């Protein structure tokens, strides 16, 4: 498609939306300012760069053997640079503690901001914010699937120190980038079979978290989120950090709750939870993912639930909802996984920004529900694609499917040569 065609189609779409009272220019301006935090772990199948890397465990796993996985920091950064050049809009990079830059092995309770300085410098160059996660899995001290809630005081202490070390790192990222770093705490803790002392495990988890969060850090540097879960492979019977546990903990301690799309019962959706939890929390974090039959972490599609999530973000105020992606598919090119998911998140946000919001609300309040339903259905036929293509053009990234050829040439020249 030539630039001229993209522009012409945009003008025609703009006129069509204007008839509904929707301003496409304003929507594009708003879209450009909503950052999406791109998860580094899609690039290497959640392995990380510790010299004795253990990979994912604790109930999460990446499946597939598509060639070209990034094996070291240099390769991961090259892949991220390439992917970033094909994704429009404001970007953040979401790192895990196992992605540290160190030639020597460092115990997880001894990591410091210095181990992430090269990532901070990289993010500065990329004009991207950074988010962070302590890594409580893929480690001998997590082998029992109990970390912060372990009955073993030594194990608990080790992971408490890890949590404290990670908050310092996150604060330093936010300070240097002048952009608050969101640190998300997810632990794999749970039990495979009948669990007798759920209360004991939860009491220990609360105590450990209290110690980690006892140091107050200004919100302009970093903010904490806690992520709940339903179950994991190998921890089917009891998850210590359940939704009720973390919702209560977040409300009590004024932290963010992290809602992951894959962490609820199969017919339960996070889109409905956003407006509920925002009554009691200032801000929340989302892990946008796609569960297929279980918490499978498939690449995010432009489907009904993604659109509903985006509508709730826009309707409740995007400044209160931090958007992170969380999936890992090793059966396709990992750049495509990033690009498809991030672009879909943006398309969903754009589609929500292009709704005649006031009119829809008014129709609902006045019980004109037939008209509301009809309008919502008509909106599905509006030329959203033409508006998104124009966004890509203006942001200087390939329009439509044009990025695919770029990824294919990159995999031939770079990723397939990795052996
Ligand atoms: C696991 C959680 C968690 C992880 C990442 C790697 O079920 O979703 O967020 O996916 O921290
Ligand atoms: Zn998650």
PDB file of C-alpha atoms in Angstrom, residues 146 149-151 191 193-205 238 240:
ATOM      1  CA  UNK A 146       7.528 -23.136  48.103  1.00  0.00           C
ATOM      2  CA  UNK A 149       5.665 -19.363  52.064  1.00  0.00           C
ATOM      3  CA  UNK A 150       8.108 -22.204  52.716  1.00  0.00           C
ATOM      4  CA  UNK A 151       8.055 -23.724  56.198  1.00  0.00           C
ATOM      5  CA  UNK A 191       0.820 -27.771  46.636  1.00  0.00           C
ATOM      6  CA  UNK A 193      -2.080 -32.582  46.472  1.00  0.00           C
ATOM      7  CA  UNK A 194      -4.462 -32.307  49.411  1.00  0.00           C
ATOM      8  CA  UNK A 195      -3.237 -29.433  51.512  1.00  0.00           C
ATOM      9  CA  UNK A 196      -3.817 -29.447  55.225  1.00  0.00           C
ATOM     10  CA  UNK A 197      -2.296 -26.214  56.444  1.00  0.00           C
ATOM     11  CA  UNK A 198      -3.351 -23.652  53.844  1.00  0.00           C
ATOM     12  CA  UNK A 199      -3.702 -21.089  56.592  1.00  0.00           C
ATOM     13  CA  UNK A 200      -0.111 -21.614  57.760  1.00  0.00           C
ATOM     14  CA  UNK A 201       1.274 -21.185  54.244  1.00  0.00           C
ATOM     15  CA  UNK A 202      -0.734 -18.004  53.738  1.00  0.00           C
ATOM     16  CA  UNK A 203       0.325 -16.597  57.089  1.00  0.00           C
ATOM     17  CA  UNK A 204       3.978 -17.205  56.179  1.00  0.00           C
ATOM     18  CA  UNK A 205       3.470 -15.585  52.777  1.00  0.00           C
ATOM     19  CA  UNK A 238      -3.548 -25.174  46.383  1.00  0.00           C
ATOM     20  CA  UNK A 240      -0.876 -19.927  48.251  1.00  0.00           C
TER      21      UNK A 240
END
